[in-house]
mmCIF file of C-alpha atoms in Angstrom:
data_model
loop_
_atom_site.group_PDB
_atom_site.id
_atom_site.type_symbol
_atom_site.label_atom_id
_atom_site.label_comp_id
_atom_site.label_asym_id
_atom_site.label_seq_id
_atom_site.Cartn_x
_atom_site.Cartn_y
_atom_site.Cartn_z
ATOM 1 C CA UNK E 29 -61.793 -53.543 -82.075
ATOM 2 C CA UNK E 30 -58.694 -51.654 -81.003
ATOM 3 C CA UNK E 31 -59.438 -48.904 -83.522
ATOM 4 C CA UNK E 32 -63.028 -48.690 -82.267
ATOM 5 C CA UNK E 33 -61.813 -48.425 -78.656
ATOM 6 C CA UNK E 34 -59.416 -45.653 -79.592
ATOM 7 C CA UNK E 35 -62.174 -43.808 -81.447
ATOM 8 C CA UNK E 36 -64.522 -44.076 -78.477
ATOM 9 C CA UNK E 37 -61.800 -42.847 -76.148
ATOM 10 C CA UNK E 38 -61.077 -39.888 -78.395
ATOM 11 C CA UNK E 39 -64.766 -39.018 -78.576
ATOM 12 C CA UNK E 40 -65.059 -39.211 -74.784
ATOM 13 C CA UNK E 41 -62.024 -37.004 -74.300
ATOM 14 C CA UNK E 42 -63.425 -34.510 -76.793
ATOM 15 C CA UNK E 43 -66.755 -34.468 -74.962
ATOM 16 C CA UNK E 44 -65.014 -33.915 -71.629
ATOM 17 C CA UNK E 45 -62.922 -31.096 -73.082
ATOM 18 C CA UNK E 46 -66.031 -29.528 -74.617
ATOM 19 C CA UNK E 47 -67.889 -29.721 -71.300
ATOM 20 C CA UNK E 48 -64.932 -28.232 -69.460
ATOM 21 C CA UNK E 49 -64.661 -25.417 -71.969
ATOM 22 C CA UNK E 50 -68.408 -24.888 -71.811
ATOM 23 C CA UNK E 51 -68.293 -24.435 -68.032
ATOM 24 C CA UNK E 52 -65.319 -22.104 -68.240
ATOM 25 C CA UNK E 53 -66.969 -20.020 -70.940
ATOM 26 C CA UNK E 54 -70.251 -19.947 -69.022
ATOM 27 C CA UNK E 55 -68.490 -18.663 -65.910
ATOM 28 C CA UNK E 56 -66.702 -16.021 -67.952
ATOM 29 C CA UNK E 57 -70.026 -14.904 -69.417
ATOM 30 C CA UNK E 58 -71.582 -14.600 -65.961
ATOM 31 C CA UNK E 59 -68.590 -12.541 -64.835
ATOM 32 C CA UNK E 60 -69.434 -9.957 -67.511
ATOM 33 C CA UNK E 61 -72.724 -8.904 -65.911
ATOM 34 C CA UNK E 62 -73.119 -5.445 -64.483
ATOM 35 C CA UNK E 63 -75.733 -3.092 -63.022
ATOM 36 C CA UNK E 64 -78.966 -2.152 -64.793
ATOM 37 C CA UNK E 65 -79.159 -5.441 -66.656
ATOM 38 C CA UNK E 66 -75.776 -5.193 -68.347
ATOM 39 C CA UNK E 67 -74.872 -8.584 -69.820
ATOM 40 C CA UNK E 68 -77.856 -10.321 -68.231
ATOM 41 C CA UNK E 69 -79.346 -11.613 -71.484
ATOM 42 C CA UNK E 70 -76.241 -13.681 -72.226
ATOM 43 C CA UNK E 71 -75.586 -14.539 -68.579
ATOM 44 C CA UNK E 72 -78.962 -16.167 -67.857
ATOM 45 C CA UNK E 73 -78.443 -19.180 -70.169
ATOM 46 C CA UNK E 74 -74.792 -19.297 -69.112
ATOM 47 C CA UNK E 75 -75.858 -19.568 -65.482
ATOM 48 C CA UNK E 76 -78.184 -22.427 -66.417
ATOM 49 C CA UNK E 77 -75.173 -24.284 -67.801
ATOM 50 C CA UNK E 78 -73.294 -23.668 -64.553
ATOM 51 C CA UNK E 79 -76.255 -24.788 -62.434
ATOM 52 C CA UNK E 80 -76.549 -28.069 -64.356
ATOM 53 C CA UNK E 81 -73.025 -29.205 -63.486
ATOM 54 C CA UNK E 82 -72.319 -32.119 -61.182
ATOM 55 C CA UNK E 83 -71.136 -31.874 -57.587
ATOM 56 C CA UNK E 84 -67.631 -32.874 -58.640
ATOM 57 C CA UNK E 85 -67.442 -29.579 -60.568
ATOM 58 C CA UNK E 86 -68.079 -27.441 -57.477
ATOM 59 C CA UNK E 87 -64.401 -26.486 -56.942
ATOM 60 C CA UNK E 88 -64.171 -25.270 -60.551
ATOM 61 C CA UNK E 89 -67.392 -23.306 -60.172
ATOM 62 C CA UNK E 90 -66.202 -21.773 -56.910
ATOM 63 C CA UNK E 91 -63.017 -20.720 -58.695
ATOM 64 C CA UNK E 92 -65.249 -18.679 -61.000
ATOM 65 C CA UNK E 93 -65.965 -16.325 -58.096
ATOM 66 C CA UNK E 94 -63.221 -13.809 -58.880
ATOM 67 C CA UNK E 95 -63.975 -11.276 -56.159
ATOM 68 C CA UNK E 96 -64.008 -8.198 -58.393
ATOM 69 C CA UNK E 97 -67.687 -8.417 -59.404
ATOM 70 C CA UNK E 98 -69.964 -8.875 -56.399
ATOM 71 C CA UNK E 99 -73.089 -9.221 -58.511
ATOM 72 C CA UNK E 100 -71.564 -11.983 -60.641
ATOM 73 C CA UNK E 101 -70.228 -13.746 -57.559
ATOM 74 C CA UNK E 102 -73.726 -13.711 -56.079
ATOM 75 C CA UNK E 103 -75.110 -15.350 -59.212
ATOM 76 C CA UNK E 104 -72.416 -18.022 -59.102
ATOM 77 C CA UNK E 105 -73.050 -18.571 -55.407
ATOM 78 C CA UNK E 106 -76.674 -19.299 -56.248
ATOM 79 C CA UNK E 107 -75.548 -21.985 -58.684
ATOM 80 C CA UNK E 108 -73.204 -23.521 -56.101
ATOM 81 C CA UNK E 109 -75.987 -23.599 -53.520
ATOM 82 C CA UNK E 110 -78.411 -25.195 -55.984
ATOM 83 C CA UNK E 111 -75.963 -27.948 -56.974
ATOM 84 C CA UNK E 112 -74.933 -28.683 -53.382
ATOM 85 C CA UNK E 113 -78.512 -28.748 -52.074
ATOM 86 C CA UNK E 114 -79.685 -31.012 -54.892
ATOM 87 C CA UNK E 115 -76.762 -33.368 -54.306
ATOM 88 C CA UNK E 116 -77.346 -33.720 -50.562
ATOM 89 C CA UNK E 117 -81.119 -34.047 -50.951
ATOM 90 C CA UNK E 118 -80.574 -36.931 -53.374
ATOM 91 C CA UNK E 119 -78.492 -38.744 -50.766
ATOM 92 C CA UNK E 120 -75.265 -38.331 -52.723
ATOM 93 C CA UNK E 121 -72.049 -36.874 -51.312
ATOM 94 C CA UNK E 122 -70.224 -33.643 -51.948
ATOM 95 C CA UNK E 123 -66.545 -33.819 -53.007
ATOM 96 C CA UNK E 124 -65.364 -32.928 -49.501
ATOM 97 C CA UNK E 125 -61.667 -33.658 -50.076
ATOM 98 C CA UNK E 126 -61.591 -31.374 -53.104
ATOM 99 C CA UNK E 127 -63.653 -28.693 -51.362
ATOM 100 C CA UNK E 128 -61.304 -28.710 -48.398
ATOM 101 C CA UNK E 129 -58.323 -28.419 -50.737
ATOM 102 C CA UNK E 130 -60.056 -25.406 -52.294
ATOM 103 C CA UNK E 131 -60.630 -23.929 -48.840
ATOM 104 C CA UNK E 132 -56.986 -24.420 -47.889
ATOM 105 C CA UNK E 133 -55.754 -22.630 -51.012
ATOM 106 C CA UNK E 134 -55.564 -19.023 -49.837
ATOM 107 C CA UNK E 135 -55.053 -17.792 -53.402
ATOM 108 C CA UNK E 136 -58.777 -18.362 -53.901
ATOM 109 C CA UNK E 137 -61.017 -15.426 -53.045
ATOM 110 C CA UNK E 138 -62.286 -15.032 -49.469
ATOM 111 C CA UNK E 139 -65.976 -15.290 -50.464
ATOM 112 C CA UNK E 140 -65.466 -18.456 -52.486
ATOM 113 C CA UNK E 141 -63.453 -20.063 -49.684
ATOM 114 C CA UNK E 142 -66.104 -19.093 -47.153
ATOM 115 C CA UNK E 143 -68.763 -20.726 -49.325
ATOM 116 C CA UNK E 144 -66.683 -23.894 -49.613
ATOM 117 C CA UNK E 145 -66.353 -23.916 -45.814
ATOM 118 C CA UNK E 146 -70.106 -23.555 -45.338
ATOM 119 C CA UNK E 147 -70.884 -26.546 -47.537
ATOM 120 C CA UNK E 148 -68.156 -28.682 -45.989
ATOM 121 C CA UNK E 149 -69.585 -28.264 -42.501
ATOM 122 C CA UNK E 150 -73.158 -28.623 -43.794
ATOM 123 C CA UNK E 151 -72.255 -31.999 -45.253
ATOM 124 C CA UNK E 152 -69.933 -33.001 -42.406
ATOM 125 C CA UNK E 153 -70.591 -31.021 -39.191
ATOM 126 C CA UNK E 154 -67.756 -32.786 -37.373
ATOM 127 C CA UNK E 155 -65.270 -31.270 -39.819
ATOM 128 C CA UNK E 156 -65.715 -27.851 -38.218
ATOM 129 C CA UNK E 157 -63.783 -28.701 -35.064
ATOM 130 C CA UNK E 158 -60.915 -29.983 -37.191
ATOM 131 C CA UNK E 159 -60.799 -27.128 -39.689
ATOM 132 C CA UNK E 160 -61.544 -23.979 -37.695
ATOM 133 C CA UNK E 161 -58.475 -23.897 -35.380
ATOM 134 C CA UNK E 162 -56.263 -23.654 -38.457
ATOM 135 C CA UNK E 163 -58.051 -20.499 -39.592
ATOM 136 C CA UNK E 164 -56.824 -18.317 -36.709
ATOM 137 C CA UNK E 165 -54.488 -16.349 -39.011
ATOM 138 C CA UNK E 166 -56.471 -16.780 -42.210
ATOM 139 C CA UNK E 167 -56.443 -13.965 -44.792
ATOM 140 C CA UNK E 168 -60.226 -14.301 -45.050
ATOM 141 C CA UNK E 169 -61.549 -12.142 -42.232
ATOM 142 C CA UNK E 170 -64.836 -14.071 -42.116
ATOM 143 C CA UNK E 171 -63.025 -17.381 -41.674
ATOM 144 C CA UNK E 172 -60.590 -15.885 -39.181
ATOM 145 C CA UNK E 173 -63.537 -14.589 -37.166
ATOM 146 C CA UNK E 174 -64.800 -18.170 -36.764
ATOM 147 C CA UNK E 175 -61.468 -19.245 -35.288
ATOM 148 C CA UNK E 176 -61.170 -16.228 -33.002
ATOM 149 C CA UNK E 177 -64.720 -16.778 -31.748
ATOM 150 C CA UNK E 178 -63.890 -20.367 -30.824
ATOM 151 C CA UNK E 179 -60.636 -19.328 -29.140
ATOM 152 C CA UNK E 180 -62.453 -16.712 -27.063
ATOM 153 C CA UNK E 181 -64.971 -19.331 -25.959
ATOM 154 C CA UNK E 182 -62.166 -21.700 -24.985
ATOM 155 C CA UNK E 183 -60.527 -18.915 -23.005
ATOM 156 C CA UNK E 184 -63.815 -18.196 -21.229
ATOM 157 C CA UNK E 185 -64.099 -21.862 -20.283
ATOM 158 C CA UNK E 186 -60.538 -21.904 -18.950
ATOM 159 C CA UNK E 187 -61.234 -18.738 -16.966
ATOM 160 C CA UNK E 188 -64.368 -20.269 -15.435
ATOM 161 C CA UNK E 189 -62.315 -23.304 -14.421
ATOM 162 C CA UNK E 190 -59.733 -21.057 -12.677
ATOM 163 C CA UNK E 191 -57.059 -21.919 -15.240
ATOM 164 C CA UNK E 192 -55.764 -18.370 -15.267
ATOM 165 C CA UNK E 193 -52.535 -18.864 -17.216
ATOM 166 C CA UNK E 194 -54.283 -20.854 -19.936
ATOM 167 C CA UNK E 195 -57.064 -18.281 -20.134
ATOM 168 C CA UNK E 196 -54.573 -15.427 -20.458
ATOM 169 C CA UNK E 197 -52.674 -17.230 -23.207
ATOM 170 C CA UNK E 198 -55.847 -17.893 -25.177
ATOM 171 C CA UNK E 199 -57.219 -14.385 -24.720
ATOM 172 C CA UNK E 200 -53.854 -12.976 -25.807
ATOM 173 C CA UNK E 201 -53.705 -15.131 -28.939
ATOM 174 C CA UNK E 202 -57.319 -14.174 -29.677
ATOM 175 C CA UNK E 203 -56.400 -10.508 -29.427
ATOM 176 C CA UNK E 204 -53.371 -10.964 -31.675
ATOM 177 C CA UNK E 205 -55.475 -12.666 -34.344
ATOM 178 C CA UNK E 206 -58.651 -10.565 -34.076
ATOM 179 C CA UNK E 207 -59.350 -7.874 -36.667
ATOM 180 C CA UNK E 208 -63.013 -7.165 -35.883
ATOM 181 C CA UNK E 209 -63.512 -4.430 -33.303
ATOM 182 C CA UNK E 210 -66.015 -6.362 -31.181
ATOM 183 C CA UNK E 211 -63.648 -9.328 -30.789
ATOM 184 C CA UNK E 212 -60.723 -7.034 -30.020
ATOM 185 C CA UNK E 213 -62.764 -5.305 -27.328
ATOM 186 C CA UNK E 214 -63.885 -8.618 -25.819
ATOM 187 C CA UNK E 215 -60.335 -9.972 -25.609
ATOM 188 C CA UNK E 216 -59.073 -6.671 -24.193
ATOM 189 C CA UNK E 217 -61.760 -6.532 -21.500
ATOM 190 C CA UNK E 218 -61.070 -10.111 -20.407
ATOM 191 C CA UNK E 219 -57.301 -9.642 -20.321
ATOM 192 C CA UNK E 220 -57.643 -6.540 -18.180
ATOM 193 C CA UNK E 221 -59.980 -8.391 -15.820
ATOM 194 C CA UNK E 222 -57.145 -10.885 -15.401
ATOM 195 C CA UNK E 223 -54.649 -8.130 -14.607
ATOM 196 C CA UNK E 224 -53.021 -7.978 -18.038
ATOM 197 C CA UNK E 225 -52.177 -4.795 -19.923
ATOM 198 C CA UNK E 226 -53.286 -4.140 -23.495
ATOM 199 C CA UNK E 227 -52.046 -1.319 -25.712
ATOM 200 C CA UNK E 228 -55.036 -0.707 -27.961
ATOM 201 C CA UNK E 229 -53.570 2.220 -29.946
ATOM 202 C CA UNK E 230 -50.613 0.031 -30.874
ATOM 203 C CA UNK E 231 -52.791 -2.980 -31.642
ATOM 204 C CA UNK E 232 -54.907 -0.956 -34.060
ATOM 205 C CA UNK E 233 -52.034 1.159 -35.398
ATOM 206 C CA UNK E 234 -53.596 4.499 -34.461
ATOM 207 C CA UNK E 235 -51.454 7.570 -35.026
ATOM 208 C CA UNK E 236 -51.436 9.481 -31.749
ATOM 209 C CA UNK E 237 -48.909 12.280 -32.347
ATOM 210 C CA UNK E 238 -49.831 15.120 -34.682
ATOM 211 C CA UNK E 239 -49.117 18.689 -35.633
ATOM 212 C CA UNK E 240 -52.354 20.694 -35.999
ATOM 213 C CA UNK E 241 -53.196 24.042 -37.556
ATOM 214 C CA UNK E 242 -56.531 25.931 -37.786
ATOM 215 C CA UNK E 243 -58.800 27.671 -38.506
ATOM 216 C CA UNK E 244 -58.809 28.342 -42.217
ATOM 217 C CA UNK E 245 -62.041 29.539 -43.820
ATOM 218 C CA UNK E 246 -64.811 27.071 -44.693
ATOM 219 C CA UNK E 247 -67.721 29.514 -44.780
ATOM 220 C CA UNK E 248 -70.532 28.019 -46.868
ATOM 221 C CA UNK E 249 -68.342 24.910 -47.198
ATOM 222 C CA UNK E 250 -66.063 26.864 -49.532
ATOM 223 C CA UNK E 251 -62.846 25.569 -48.040
ATOM 224 C CA UNK E 252 -63.117 21.886 -48.925
ATOM 225 C CA UNK E 253 -61.680 22.319 -52.414
ATOM 226 C CA UNK E 254 -59.590 25.398 -51.645
ATOM 227 C CA UNK E 255 -55.898 24.576 -51.309
ATOM 228 C CA UNK E 256 -54.538 26.366 -48.265
ATOM 229 C CA UNK E 257 -50.734 26.544 -47.732
ATOM 230 C CA UNK E 258 -50.326 23.176 -45.921
ATOM 231 C CA UNK E 259 -51.455 21.432 -49.114
ATOM 232 C CA UNK E 260 -48.432 22.876 -50.943
ATOM 233 C CA UNK E 261 -45.741 22.320 -48.335
ATOM 234 C CA UNK E 262 -45.384 21.511 -44.659
ATOM 235 C CA UNK E 263 -43.317 24.143 -42.858
ATOM 236 C CA UNK E 264 -43.822 23.654 -39.135
ATOM 237 C CA UNK E 265 -42.180 26.968 -38.210
ATOM 238 C CA UNK E 266 -44.284 29.040 -40.637
ATOM 239 C CA UNK E 267 -47.253 31.250 -39.746
ATOM 240 C CA UNK E 268 -50.203 31.682 -42.096
ATOM 241 C CA UNK E 269 -53.184 33.978 -42.443
ATOM 242 C CA UNK E 270 -56.188 32.043 -41.183
ATOM 243 C CA UNK E 271 -59.886 32.741 -40.900
ATOM 244 C CA UNK E 272 -59.545 34.795 -37.719
ATOM 245 C CA UNK E 273 -55.942 35.963 -37.906
ATOM 246 C CA UNK E 274 -52.514 34.376 -37.884
ATOM 247 C CA UNK E 275 -52.347 30.622 -37.357
ATOM 248 C CA UNK E 276 -49.404 28.331 -36.645
ATOM 249 C CA UNK E 277 -48.728 24.646 -36.151
ATOM 250 C CA UNK E 278 -49.297 23.189 -32.699
ATOM 251 C CA UNK E 279 -48.009 19.837 -31.510
ATOM 252 C CA UNK E 280 -50.696 17.556 -30.109
ATOM 253 C CA UNK E 281 -50.766 14.035 -28.679
ATOM 254 C CA UNK E 282 -53.893 12.083 -27.854
ATOM 255 C CA UNK E 283 -54.127 9.497 -25.104
ATOM 256 C CA UNK E 284 -57.484 8.233 -26.345
ATOM 257 C CA UNK E 285 -57.396 4.446 -26.731
ATOM 258 C CA UNK E 286 -58.935 4.724 -30.168
ATOM 259 C CA UNK E 287 -56.653 7.514 -31.333
ATOM 260 C CA UNK E 288 -59.416 10.134 -31.287
ATOM 261 C CA UNK E 289 -58.238 13.727 -31.753
ATOM 262 C CA UNK E 290 -60.834 16.250 -30.548
ATOM 263 C CA UNK E 291 -60.124 19.418 -32.501
ATOM 264 C CA UNK E 292 -62.539 21.474 -30.404
ATOM 265 C CA UNK E 293 -60.399 20.691 -27.363
ATOM 266 C CA UNK E 294 -57.055 20.948 -29.124
ATOM 267 C CA UNK E 295 -57.644 24.121 -31.164
ATOM 268 C CA UNK E 296 -60.775 25.728 -29.758
ATOM 269 C CA UNK E 297 -64.298 25.530 -31.092
ATOM 270 C CA UNK E 298 -64.720 26.925 -34.599
ATOM 271 C CA UNK E 299 -67.549 26.702 -37.119
ATOM 272 C CA UNK E 300 -67.136 27.034 -40.875
ATOM 273 C CA UNK E 301 -63.498 26.107 -40.433
ATOM 274 C CA UNK E 302 -60.738 23.967 -41.921
ATOM 275 C CA UNK E 303 -58.066 22.237 -39.852
ATOM 276 C CA UNK E 304 -54.998 20.379 -41.060
ATOM 277 C CA UNK E 305 -53.217 17.594 -39.209
ATOM 278 C CA UNK E 306 -49.831 16.224 -40.196
ATOM 279 C CA UNK E 307 -47.850 13.247 -38.928
ATOM 280 C CA UNK E 308 -44.388 12.043 -39.900
ATOM 281 C CA UNK E 309 -44.272 8.280 -40.249
ATOM 282 C CA UNK E 310 -40.899 6.537 -40.399
ATOM 283 C CA UNK E 311 -40.984 3.238 -42.271
ATOM 284 C CA UNK E 312 -38.173 0.692 -42.363
ATOM 285 C CA UNK E 313 -39.191 -0.395 -45.862
ATOM 286 C CA UNK E 314 -41.355 0.494 -48.837
ATOM 287 C CA UNK E 315 -44.712 -1.240 -48.710
ATOM 288 C CA UNK E 316 -48.421 -0.843 -49.533
ATOM 289 C CA UNK E 317 -50.642 0.316 -46.670
ATOM 290 C CA UNK E 318 -54.127 1.491 -45.819
ATOM 291 C CA UNK E 319 -54.749 4.816 -44.132
ATOM 292 C CA UNK E 320 -58.087 4.288 -42.403
ATOM 293 C CA UNK E 321 -59.917 7.324 -41.098
ATOM 294 C CA UNK E 322 -62.843 7.696 -38.752
ATOM 295 C CA UNK E 323 -64.283 11.200 -39.050
ATOM 296 C CA UNK E 324 -67.710 12.810 -38.701
ATOM 297 C CA UNK E 325 -66.572 15.835 -40.736
ATOM 298 C CA UNK E 326 -65.662 16.382 -44.378
ATOM 299 C CA UNK E 327 -62.123 15.196 -44.962
ATOM 300 C CA UNK E 328 -59.219 14.520 -47.291
ATOM 301 C CA UNK E 329 -56.151 12.308 -46.846
ATOM 302 C CA UNK E 330 -52.760 12.703 -48.513
ATOM 303 C CA UNK E 331 -49.722 10.443 -48.281
ATOM 304 C CA UNK E 332 -46.459 12.004 -49.441
ATOM 305 C CA UNK E 333 -48.403 14.583 -51.428
ATOM 306 C CA UNK E 334 -50.708 12.087 -53.148
ATOM 307 C CA UNK E 335 -54.400 12.458 -52.381
ATOM 308 C CA UNK E 336 -55.799 9.074 -51.369
ATOM 309 C CA UNK E 337 -59.419 9.898 -50.606
ATOM 310 C CA UNK E 338 -61.780 12.871 -50.319
ATOM 311 C CA UNK E 339 -65.155 12.790 -48.583
ATOM 312 C CA UNK E 340 -67.318 15.913 -48.596
ATOM 313 C CA UNK E 341 -69.790 14.681 -45.968
ATOM 314 C CA UNK E 342 -70.741 16.371 -42.689
ATOM 315 C CA UNK E 343 -72.168 14.828 -39.507
ATOM 316 C CA UNK E 344 -73.460 11.656 -41.144
ATOM 317 C CA UNK E 345 -71.950 9.142 -38.739
ATOM 318 C CA UNK E 346 -68.539 7.991 -37.631
ATOM 319 C CA UNK E 347 -66.623 4.829 -36.916
ATOM 320 C CA UNK E 348 -63.259 3.114 -37.065
ATOM 321 C CA UNK E 349 -62.200 2.505 -40.687
ATOM 322 C CA UNK E 350 -65.035 4.674 -41.990
ATOM 323 C CA UNK E 351 -62.908 5.902 -44.909
ATOM 324 C CA UNK E 352 -60.025 3.947 -46.428
ATOM 325 C CA UNK E 353 -57.216 5.318 -48.567
ATOM 326 C CA UNK E 354 -54.754 2.871 -50.086
ATOM 327 C CA UNK E 355 -51.213 4.092 -50.679
ATOM 328 C CA UNK E 356 -47.540 3.214 -50.736
ATOM 329 C CA UNK E 357 -45.115 3.934 -47.929
ATOM 330 C CA UNK E 358 -41.568 4.702 -48.940
ATOM 331 C CA UNK E 359 -38.553 3.718 -46.886
ATOM 332 C CA UNK E 360 -37.750 6.517 -44.470
ATOM 333 C CA UNK E 361 -39.922 9.528 -43.671
ATOM 334 C CA UNK E 362 -43.501 9.614 -44.925
ATOM 335 C CA UNK E 363 -45.841 12.588 -44.568
ATOM 336 C CA UNK E 364 -49.482 11.923 -43.700
ATOM 337 C CA UNK E 365 -51.662 15.013 -44.135
ATOM 338 C CA UNK E 366 -55.336 15.306 -43.203
ATOM 339 C CA UNK E 367 -57.817 18.059 -43.964
ATOM 340 C CA UNK E 368 -60.760 18.120 -41.556
ATOM 341 C CA UNK E 369 -63.574 20.549 -42.389
ATOM 342 C CA UNK E 370 -66.266 21.739 -40.000
ATOM 343 C CA UNK E 371 -69.466 23.298 -41.358
ATOM 344 C CA UNK E 372 -71.767 25.902 -39.814
ATOM 345 C CA UNK E 373 -74.671 23.800 -38.557
ATOM 346 C CA UNK E 374 -75.948 24.926 -35.168
ATOM 347 C CA UNK E 375 -77.702 21.741 -34.025
ATOM 348 C CA UNK E 376 -76.243 20.117 -30.913
ATOM 349 C CA UNK E 377 -75.455 16.935 -32.831
ATOM 350 C CA UNK E 378 -73.416 18.880 -35.413
ATOM 351 C CA UNK E 379 -70.760 20.316 -33.112
ATOM 352 C CA UNK E 380 -68.180 17.524 -33.106
ATOM 353 C CA UNK E 381 -64.919 18.205 -34.941
ATOM 354 C CA UNK E 382 -62.668 15.206 -34.579
ATOM 355 C CA UNK E 383 -60.894 12.336 -36.272
ATOM 356 C CA UNK E 384 -58.980 9.113 -35.715
ATOM 357 C CA UNK E 385 -56.543 7.573 -38.178
ATOM 358 C CA UNK E 386 -54.696 4.295 -38.240
ATOM 359 C CA UNK E 387 -52.071 2.760 -40.499
ATOM 360 C CA UNK E 388 -52.505 -0.910 -41.349
ATOM 361 C CA UNK E 389 -52.320 -3.496 -44.086
ATOM 362 C CA UNK E 390 -55.257 -4.632 -46.179
ATOM 363 C CA UNK E 391 -56.401 -7.059 -43.474
ATOM 364 C CA UNK E 392 -56.352 -4.409 -40.766
ATOM 365 C CA UNK E 393 -53.085 -5.534 -39.148
ATOM 366 C CA UNK E 394 -51.319 -2.538 -37.623
ATOM 367 C CA UNK E 395 -48.280 -1.140 -39.419
ATOM 368 C CA UNK E 396 -46.209 0.732 -36.836
ATOM 369 C CA UNK E 397 -43.767 3.550 -37.456
ATOM 370 C CA UNK E 398 -40.206 3.097 -36.272
ATOM 371 C CA UNK E 399 -40.423 6.556 -34.672
ATOM 372 C CA UNK E 400 -43.572 5.687 -32.724
ATOM 373 C CA UNK E 401 -43.203 6.869 -29.104
ATOM 374 C CA UNK E 402 -42.793 4.066 -26.574
ATOM 375 C CA UNK E 403 -45.677 3.743 -24.139
#
């Protein structure tokens, strides 16, 4: 009898191990899919295996959303939704403790954690009020947005009840945590209504002090890939031959709250022209950063001589964080160089020549230079 019990136990353990391996392998197969049907033939039966798992396997399935293959993550999300819906419709329970542990583990991908959050509050709506306040500084911007939204609403309530100090404190903490522009603007507006000051350029990390030089030739858009002298070296006291004669560097500071530099105002209106802008950014340490550019003109970004991004697009829209270059600051002086190209279109909507650039981390938190002017 003992031998039989041991044999049964071994068989059960083997079956469990096989099932676990099967799920892991199925998830790996789904992660191999790509565009135009790549890997789909193998992934379809693999997804069926994933979709047939029990609710208790949801955390393991969520962990299969790796974040580097959006298409595969969408397929896996469909399996998660199918399992969770089937479980709740049958009257059974989701593994809420395990799902919340998954949510709290910030090493999991933002999309998978967001999906875990959605099913937790679907199964237990009261859990939202307990969970969301703890997401105010979450690395998932979608989850953080939930917490900031609630904090803004609480601040609005306090304001309506004439609890000014409490409202200010909550609006200020909302502003500190917010990374989405609309929430930042809401918190800023409310704080200013209450007599508080807000330094938006500093909050965003906009660079406001530049050296500018223009115009170099961009006739027929020929200047985008032509390396003019500033791309070789930055010599602020040098003069160069430009499109219309000698050009030299000019110092320029913008007081625009969103760091906007209007090159038409700063350098004069030019068409078929290239401008360069350079800023010197002092960093107290080496670290990875984003250089995020808003620009309606064709553009390139360099950091310490390394090209981070190039976008040969004219007058096709603009916005904060429109283009993102990821680079590495070194300790000490860093050189940020922009190339902003204007074309020769004559339409009224094609006359703007401007840019805004901010320095931040991957979440959009401002990274400020130690030589930033005090305001």
